[in-house]
Amino acid sequence: MRLILLGPPGAGKGTQAQRLVEKHGIVQLSTGDMLRAAVKAETPVGLRAKDIMARGELVPDDVVVGIIEERIAQPDARKGFILDGFPRTVAQAEALEKLLAKKGLKLDAVIELEVDDDILLKRIENRVAEMKARGEAVRADDNAESLKKRLDAYHAQTAPLSHYYRKKGLHKATDGMASIDEVTAAIGNLLKPAVPRKKAPPRKRAARAAPGRRPAGRKPASRSGAGRAASKTAQKSAKKARSGLKKAVKVRPKKAVSKARSAKSAKAAGARHKAVKSRNSTRNRASKARSGRDRRLTKRR
Ligand code: ADP
């Protein structure tokens, strides 16, 4: 799980982050803690950030983005992380998005703790008093002047992130003025996966579809694979039937015509035969007559 805790100084981000670490077994990445550690260790980053932090101003974006990039690459952050105090500007949010995208990672949620300014001032005064009572070193920026600057910086540079993450559909908010346990419970609810809606029971298929209508929820057969195959088979058989019909239509007149033709030719042949016969008989008669006349003439001679 990868989360961002958003909220003004004193909103309780650190306290809630600790609880989320225990619950989800992920790491808390607080840029404030990392920068304070760098200041203490007097690293180049620490030396650069020291005075800026003491004044209650924001450390340059490239410095904090560099710190976060290194930290996210550590093996303990692989399972997930809670970002506390980062991003604090839109430019930092964009840089974070890019470096997560490079790793193929995405944020799961951005949780904002909403607290009124006057309550914040009281909380920080209490924190300072408690630390002093325990004999602990008080933060260099936990004084009235720096605190005012930190709040101003929050409203001017960090508050626009609510809108930025709302547009991305990641933003969730809860009342940070409730008790610590109530806020923990509210965050728990915000992180619960959305309960999937109960599936409606499958609709009964209409026994008989109205003419010209297909039953609701069914694709027309021609769109599905099976439908396409079925329609191909239907096309083939229709083609077959058409060619059979053609044959039948062609064959019948052919036979009829040939019969008619043969009848005609038989008639004609008969007529021809008769004509030949009668011609022959005339010829025979003539030759007979001729031979009779010849015989008579010879007798006379
Ligand atoms: P708080 O939330 O109480 O203001 P933090 O511990 O988060 O305190 O931060 C302390 C200081 O560290 C800030 O006032 C600022 O100077 C510096 N800092 C921490 N995180 C960032 C950041 N993301 N960008 C710029 N400066 C930061």
PDB file of N, CA, C and O in Angstrom, residues 2 18 21 25-35 37 63-84 86 96 99-100 103 105:
ATOM      1  N   ARG A   2       0.521   2.204  -0.855  1.00  0.00           N
ATOM      2  CA  ARG A   2       1.292   3.467  -0.918  1.00  0.00           C
ATOM      3  C   ARG A   2       0.336   4.636  -0.660  1.00  0.00           C
ATOM      4  O   ARG A   2      -0.614   4.823  -1.421  1.00  0.00           O
ATOM      5  N   GLN A  18       2.324   6.358  12.332  1.00  0.00           N
ATOM      6  CA  GLN A  18       2.856   5.287  13.180  1.00  0.00           C
ATOM      7  C   GLN A  18       1.865   4.129  13.296  1.00  0.00           C
ATOM      8  O   GLN A  18       2.241   2.962  13.257  1.00  0.00           O
ATOM      9  N   VAL A  21       1.742   2.148  10.090  1.00  0.00           N
ATOM     10  CA  VAL A  21       2.950   1.319   9.965  1.00  0.00           C
ATOM     11  C   VAL A  21       2.713  -0.013  10.674  1.00  0.00           C
ATOM     12  O   VAL A  21       2.974  -1.090  10.119  1.00  0.00           O
ATOM     13  N   GLY A  25       2.259  -2.945   8.144  1.00  0.00           N
ATOM     14  CA  GLY A  25       3.644  -3.435   7.979  1.00  0.00           C
ATOM     15  C   GLY A  25       4.368  -2.714   6.851  1.00  0.00           C
ATOM     16  O   GLY A  25       5.149  -3.317   6.113  1.00  0.00           O
ATOM     17  N   ILE A  26       4.084  -1.431   6.699  1.00  0.00           N
ATOM     18  CA  ILE A  26       4.768  -0.625   5.671  1.00  0.00           C
ATOM     19  C   ILE A  26       5.600   0.453   6.369  1.00  0.00           C
ATOM     20  O   ILE A  26       5.448   0.651   7.578  1.00  0.00           O
ATOM     21  N   VAL A  27       6.459   1.148   5.624  1.00  0.00           N
ATOM     22  CA  VAL A  27       7.343   2.120   6.284  1.00  0.00           C
ATOM     23  C   VAL A  27       6.785   3.552   6.204  1.00  0.00           C
ATOM     24  O   VAL A  27       6.065   3.888   5.260  1.00  0.00           O
ATOM     25  N   GLN A  28       7.157   4.354   7.206  1.00  0.00           N
ATOM     26  CA  GLN A  28       6.761   5.766   7.213  1.00  0.00           C
ATOM     27  C   GLN A  28       7.939   6.578   6.685  1.00  0.00           C
ATOM     28  O   GLN A  28       9.061   6.444   7.180  1.00  0.00           O
ATOM     29  N   LEU A  29       7.686   7.371   5.664  1.00  0.00           N
ATOM     30  CA  LEU A  29       8.755   8.211   5.121  1.00  0.00           C
ATOM     31  C   LEU A  29       8.398   9.667   5.405  1.00  0.00           C
ATOM     32  O   LEU A  29       7.548  10.249   4.726  1.00  0.00           O
ATOM     33  N   SER A  30       9.027  10.238   6.437  1.00  0.00           N
ATOM     34  CA  SER A  30       8.758  11.629   6.819  1.00  0.00           C
ATOM     35  C   SER A  30       9.928  12.502   6.371  1.00  0.00           C
ATOM     36  O   SER A  30      11.053  12.328   6.854  1.00  0.00           O
ATOM     37  N   THR A  31       9.628  13.411   5.438  1.00  0.00           N
ATOM     38  CA  THR A  31      10.714  14.293   4.954  1.00  0.00           C
ATOM     39  C   THR A  31      11.231  15.188   6.088  1.00  0.00           C
ATOM     40  O   THR A  31      12.420  15.486   6.147  1.00  0.00           O
ATOM     41  N   GLY A  32      10.323  15.597   7.013  1.00  0.00           N
ATOM     42  CA  GLY A  32      10.734  16.424   8.157  1.00  0.00           C
ATOM     43  C   GLY A  32      11.778  15.674   8.994  1.00  0.00           C
ATOM     44  O   GLY A  32      12.844  16.224   9.302  1.00  0.00           O
ATOM     45  N   ASP A  33      11.492  14.387   9.311  1.00  0.00           N
ATOM     46  CA  ASP A  33      12.433  13.576  10.115  1.00  0.00           C
ATOM     47  C   ASP A  33      13.757  13.388   9.368  1.00  0.00           C
ATOM     48  O   ASP A  33      14.835  13.474   9.969  1.00  0.00           O
ATOM     49  N   MET A  34      13.666  13.125   8.053  1.00  0.00           N
ATOM     50  CA  MET A  34      14.894  12.884   7.256  1.00  0.00           C
ATOM     51  C   MET A  34      15.757  14.145   7.212  1.00  0.00           C
ATOM     52  O   MET A  34      16.973  14.076   7.339  1.00  0.00           O
ATOM     53  N   LEU A  35      15.073  15.296   7.040  1.00  0.00           N
ATOM     54  CA  LEU A  35      15.829  16.561   6.976  1.00  0.00           C
ATOM     55  C   LEU A  35      16.459  16.884   8.333  1.00  0.00           C
ATOM     56  O   LEU A  35      17.611  17.327   8.402  1.00  0.00           O
ATOM     57  N   ALA A  37      17.381  14.732  10.529  1.00  0.00           N
ATOM     58  CA  ALA A  37      18.518  13.802  10.673  1.00  0.00           C
ATOM     59  C   ALA A  37      19.716  14.316   9.864  1.00  0.00           C
ATOM     60  O   ALA A  37      20.866  14.255  10.338  1.00  0.00           O
ATOM     61  N   VAL A  63      15.734  19.272  -3.568  1.00  0.00           N
ATOM     62  CA  VAL A  63      16.399  18.633  -2.411  1.00  0.00           C
ATOM     63  C   VAL A  63      15.506  17.516  -1.849  1.00  0.00           C
ATOM     64  O   VAL A  63      15.949  16.367  -1.693  1.00  0.00           O
ATOM     65  N   VAL A  64      14.239  17.859  -1.588  1.00  0.00           N
ATOM     66  CA  VAL A  64      13.352  16.847  -0.986  1.00  0.00           C
ATOM     67  C   VAL A  64      13.010  15.722  -1.959  1.00  0.00           C
ATOM     68  O   VAL A  64      12.922  14.562  -1.552  1.00  0.00           O
ATOM     69  N   VAL A  65      12.875  16.064  -3.230  1.00  0.00           N
ATOM     70  CA  VAL A  65      12.566  15.018  -4.219  1.00  0.00           C
ATOM     71  C   VAL A  65      13.730  14.020  -4.283  1.00  0.00           C
ATOM     72  O   VAL A  65      13.521  12.799  -4.326  1.00  0.00           O
ATOM     73  N   GLY A  66      14.958  14.561  -4.236  1.00  0.00           N
ATOM     74  CA  GLY A  66      16.163  13.699  -4.244  1.00  0.00           C
ATOM     75  C   GLY A  66      16.176  12.760  -3.051  1.00  0.00           C
ATOM     76  O   GLY A  66      16.435  11.551  -3.203  1.00  0.00           O
ATOM     77  N   ILE A  67      15.839  13.296  -1.887  1.00  0.00           N
ATOM     78  CA  ILE A  67      15.817  12.478  -0.656  1.00  0.00           C
ATOM     79  C   ILE A  67      14.793  11.348  -0.784  1.00  0.00           C
ATOM     80  O   ILE A  67      15.060  10.192  -0.482  1.00  0.00           O
ATOM     81  N   ILE A  68      13.594  11.709  -1.270  1.00  0.00           N
ATOM     82  CA  ILE A  68      12.503  10.725  -1.392  1.00  0.00           C
ATOM     83  C   ILE A  68      12.848   9.648  -2.424  1.00  0.00           C
ATOM     84  O   ILE A  68      12.606   8.455  -2.204  1.00  0.00           O
ATOM     85  N   GLU A  69      13.441  10.072  -3.525  1.00  0.00           N
ATOM     86  CA  GLU A  69      13.783   9.107  -4.588  1.00  0.00           C
ATOM     87  C   GLU A  69      14.733   8.036  -4.037  1.00  0.00           C
ATOM     88  O   GLU A  69      14.532   6.842  -4.282  1.00  0.00           O
ATOM     89  N   GLU A  70      15.718   8.493  -3.284  1.00  0.00           N
ATOM     90  CA  GLU A  70      16.686   7.555  -2.679  1.00  0.00           C
ATOM     91  C   GLU A  70      16.001   6.625  -1.689  1.00  0.00           C
ATOM     92  O   GLU A  70      16.261   5.435  -1.660  1.00  0.00           O
ATOM     93  N   ARG A  71      15.096   7.198  -0.905  1.00  0.00           N
ATOM     94  CA  ARG A  71      14.467   6.427   0.175  1.00  0.00           C
ATOM     95  C   ARG A  71      13.498   5.370  -0.369  1.00  0.00           C
ATOM     96  O   ARG A  71      13.428   4.254   0.139  1.00  0.00           O
ATOM     97  N   ILE A  72      12.785   5.749  -1.418  1.00  0.00           N
ATOM     98  CA  ILE A  72      11.814   4.813  -1.999  1.00  0.00           C
ATOM     99  C   ILE A  72      12.525   3.606  -2.625  1.00  0.00           C
ATOM    100  O   ILE A  72      11.973   2.513  -2.686  1.00  0.00           O
ATOM    101  N   ALA A  73      13.758   3.824  -3.057  1.00  0.00           N
ATOM    102  CA  ALA A  73      14.524   2.743  -3.697  1.00  0.00           C
ATOM    103  C   ALA A  73      15.043   1.712  -2.685  1.00  0.00           C
ATOM    104  O   ALA A  73      15.484   0.630  -3.076  1.00  0.00           O
ATOM    105  N   GLN A  74      14.968   2.030  -1.373  1.00  0.00           N
ATOM    106  CA  GLN A  74      15.469   1.088  -0.354  1.00  0.00           C
ATOM    107  C   GLN A  74      14.555  -0.150  -0.300  1.00  0.00           C
ATOM    108  O   GLN A  74      13.342  -0.028  -0.502  1.00  0.00           O
ATOM    109  N   PRO A  75      15.147  -1.325   0.025  1.00  0.00           N
ATOM    110  CA  PRO A  75      14.352  -2.569   0.035  1.00  0.00           C
ATOM    111  C   PRO A  75      13.158  -2.528   0.991  1.00  0.00           C
ATOM    112  O   PRO A  75      12.112  -3.109   0.676  1.00  0.00           O
ATOM    113  N   ASP A  76      13.278  -1.820   2.132  1.00  0.00           N
ATOM    114  CA  ASP A  76      12.155  -1.844   3.089  1.00  0.00           C
ATOM    115  C   ASP A  76      10.933  -1.068   2.586  1.00  0.00           C
ATOM    116  O   ASP A  76       9.848  -1.180   3.178  1.00  0.00           O
ATOM    117  N   ALA A  77      11.093  -0.309   1.510  1.00  0.00           N
ATOM    118  CA  ALA A  77       9.950   0.454   0.987  1.00  0.00           C
ATOM    119  C   ALA A  77       9.218  -0.311  -0.115  1.00  0.00           C
ATOM    120  O   ALA A  77       8.204   0.158  -0.631  1.00  0.00           O
ATOM    121  N   ARG A  78       9.741  -1.502  -0.426  1.00  0.00           N
ATOM    122  CA  ARG A  78       9.144  -2.262  -1.539  1.00  0.00           C
ATOM    123  C   ARG A  78       7.709  -2.690  -1.247  1.00  0.00           C
ATOM    124  O   ARG A  78       6.867  -2.723  -2.132  1.00  0.00           O
ATOM    125  N   LYS A  79       7.447  -3.028   0.011  1.00  0.00           N
ATOM    126  CA  LYS A  79       6.112  -3.504   0.387  1.00  0.00           C
ATOM    127  C   LYS A  79       5.076  -2.375   0.398  1.00  0.00           C
ATOM    128  O   LYS A  79       3.876  -2.606   0.354  1.00  0.00           O
ATOM    129  N   GLY A  80       5.564  -1.164   0.489  1.00  0.00           N
ATOM    130  CA  GLY A  80       4.652  -0.018   0.541  1.00  0.00           C
ATOM    131  C   GLY A  80       5.178   1.027   1.503  1.00  0.00           C
ATOM    132  O   GLY A  80       6.136   0.788   2.240  1.00  0.00           O
ATOM    133  N   PHE A  81       4.563   2.225   1.482  1.00  0.00           N
ATOM    134  CA  PHE A  81       5.027   3.309   2.365  1.00  0.00           C
ATOM    135  C   PHE A  81       3.939   4.345   2.603  1.00  0.00           C
ATOM    136  O   PHE A  81       2.957   4.413   1.852  1.00  0.00           O
ATOM    137  N   ILE A  82       4.164   5.105   3.674  1.00  0.00           N
ATOM    138  CA  ILE A  82       3.279   6.241   3.966  1.00  0.00           C
ATOM    139  C   ILE A  82       4.151   7.476   3.872  1.00  0.00           C
ATOM    140  O   ILE A  82       5.149   7.586   4.592  1.00  0.00           O
ATOM    141  N   LEU A  83       3.794   8.385   2.996  1.00  0.00           N
ATOM    142  CA  LEU A  83       4.541   9.644   2.879  1.00  0.00           C
ATOM    143  C   LEU A  83       3.924  10.649   3.838  1.00  0.00           C
ATOM    144  O   LEU A  83       2.720  10.930   3.762  1.00  0.00           O
ATOM    145  N   ASP A  84       4.772  11.192   4.736  1.00  0.00           N
ATOM    146  CA  ASP A  84       4.305  12.153   5.749  1.00  0.00           C
ATOM    147  C   ASP A  84       5.133  13.430   5.576  1.00  0.00           C
ATOM    148  O   ASP A  84       6.333  13.427   5.785  1.00  0.00           O
ATOM    149  N   PHE A  86       5.365  14.959   2.628  1.00  0.00           N
ATOM    150  CA  PHE A  86       5.760  14.988   1.212  1.00  0.00           C
ATOM    151  C   PHE A  86       4.639  14.364   0.398  1.00  0.00           C
ATOM    152  O   PHE A  86       4.119  13.330   0.803  1.00  0.00           O
ATOM    153  N   LEU A  96       6.909  13.225  -7.854  1.00  0.00           N
ATOM    154  CA  LEU A  96       6.620  11.923  -7.224  1.00  0.00           C
ATOM    155  C   LEU A  96       5.924  10.994  -8.226  1.00  0.00           C
ATOM    156  O   LEU A  96       6.278   9.816  -8.352  1.00  0.00           O
ATOM    157  N   LEU A  99       8.449   9.671 -10.698  1.00  0.00           N
ATOM    158  CA  LEU A  99       9.394   8.651 -10.214  1.00  0.00           C
ATOM    159  C   LEU A  99       8.694   7.338  -9.856  1.00  0.00           C
ATOM    160  O   LEU A  99       9.273   6.258  -9.991  1.00  0.00           O
ATOM    161  N   LEU A 100       7.424   7.415  -9.463  1.00  0.00           N
ATOM    162  CA  LEU A 100       6.667   6.177  -9.212  1.00  0.00           C
ATOM    163  C   LEU A 100       6.365   5.473 -10.535  1.00  0.00           C
ATOM    164  O   LEU A 100       6.487   4.252 -10.641  1.00  0.00           O
ATOM    165  N   LYS A 103       8.999   3.362 -11.891  1.00  0.00           N
ATOM    166  CA  LYS A 103       9.120   2.069 -11.203  1.00  0.00           C
ATOM    167  C   LYS A 103       7.873   1.203 -11.427  1.00  0.00           C
ATOM    168  O   LYS A 103       7.753   0.115 -10.869  1.00  0.00           O
ATOM    169  N   LEU A 105       4.906   1.974 -10.309  1.00  0.00           N
ATOM    170  CA  LEU A 105       4.127   2.006  -9.061  1.00  0.00           C
ATOM    171  C   LEU A 105       3.049   3.096  -9.113  1.00  0.00           C
ATOM    172  O   LEU A 105       3.181   4.066  -9.855  1.00  0.00           O
TER     173      LEU A 105
END
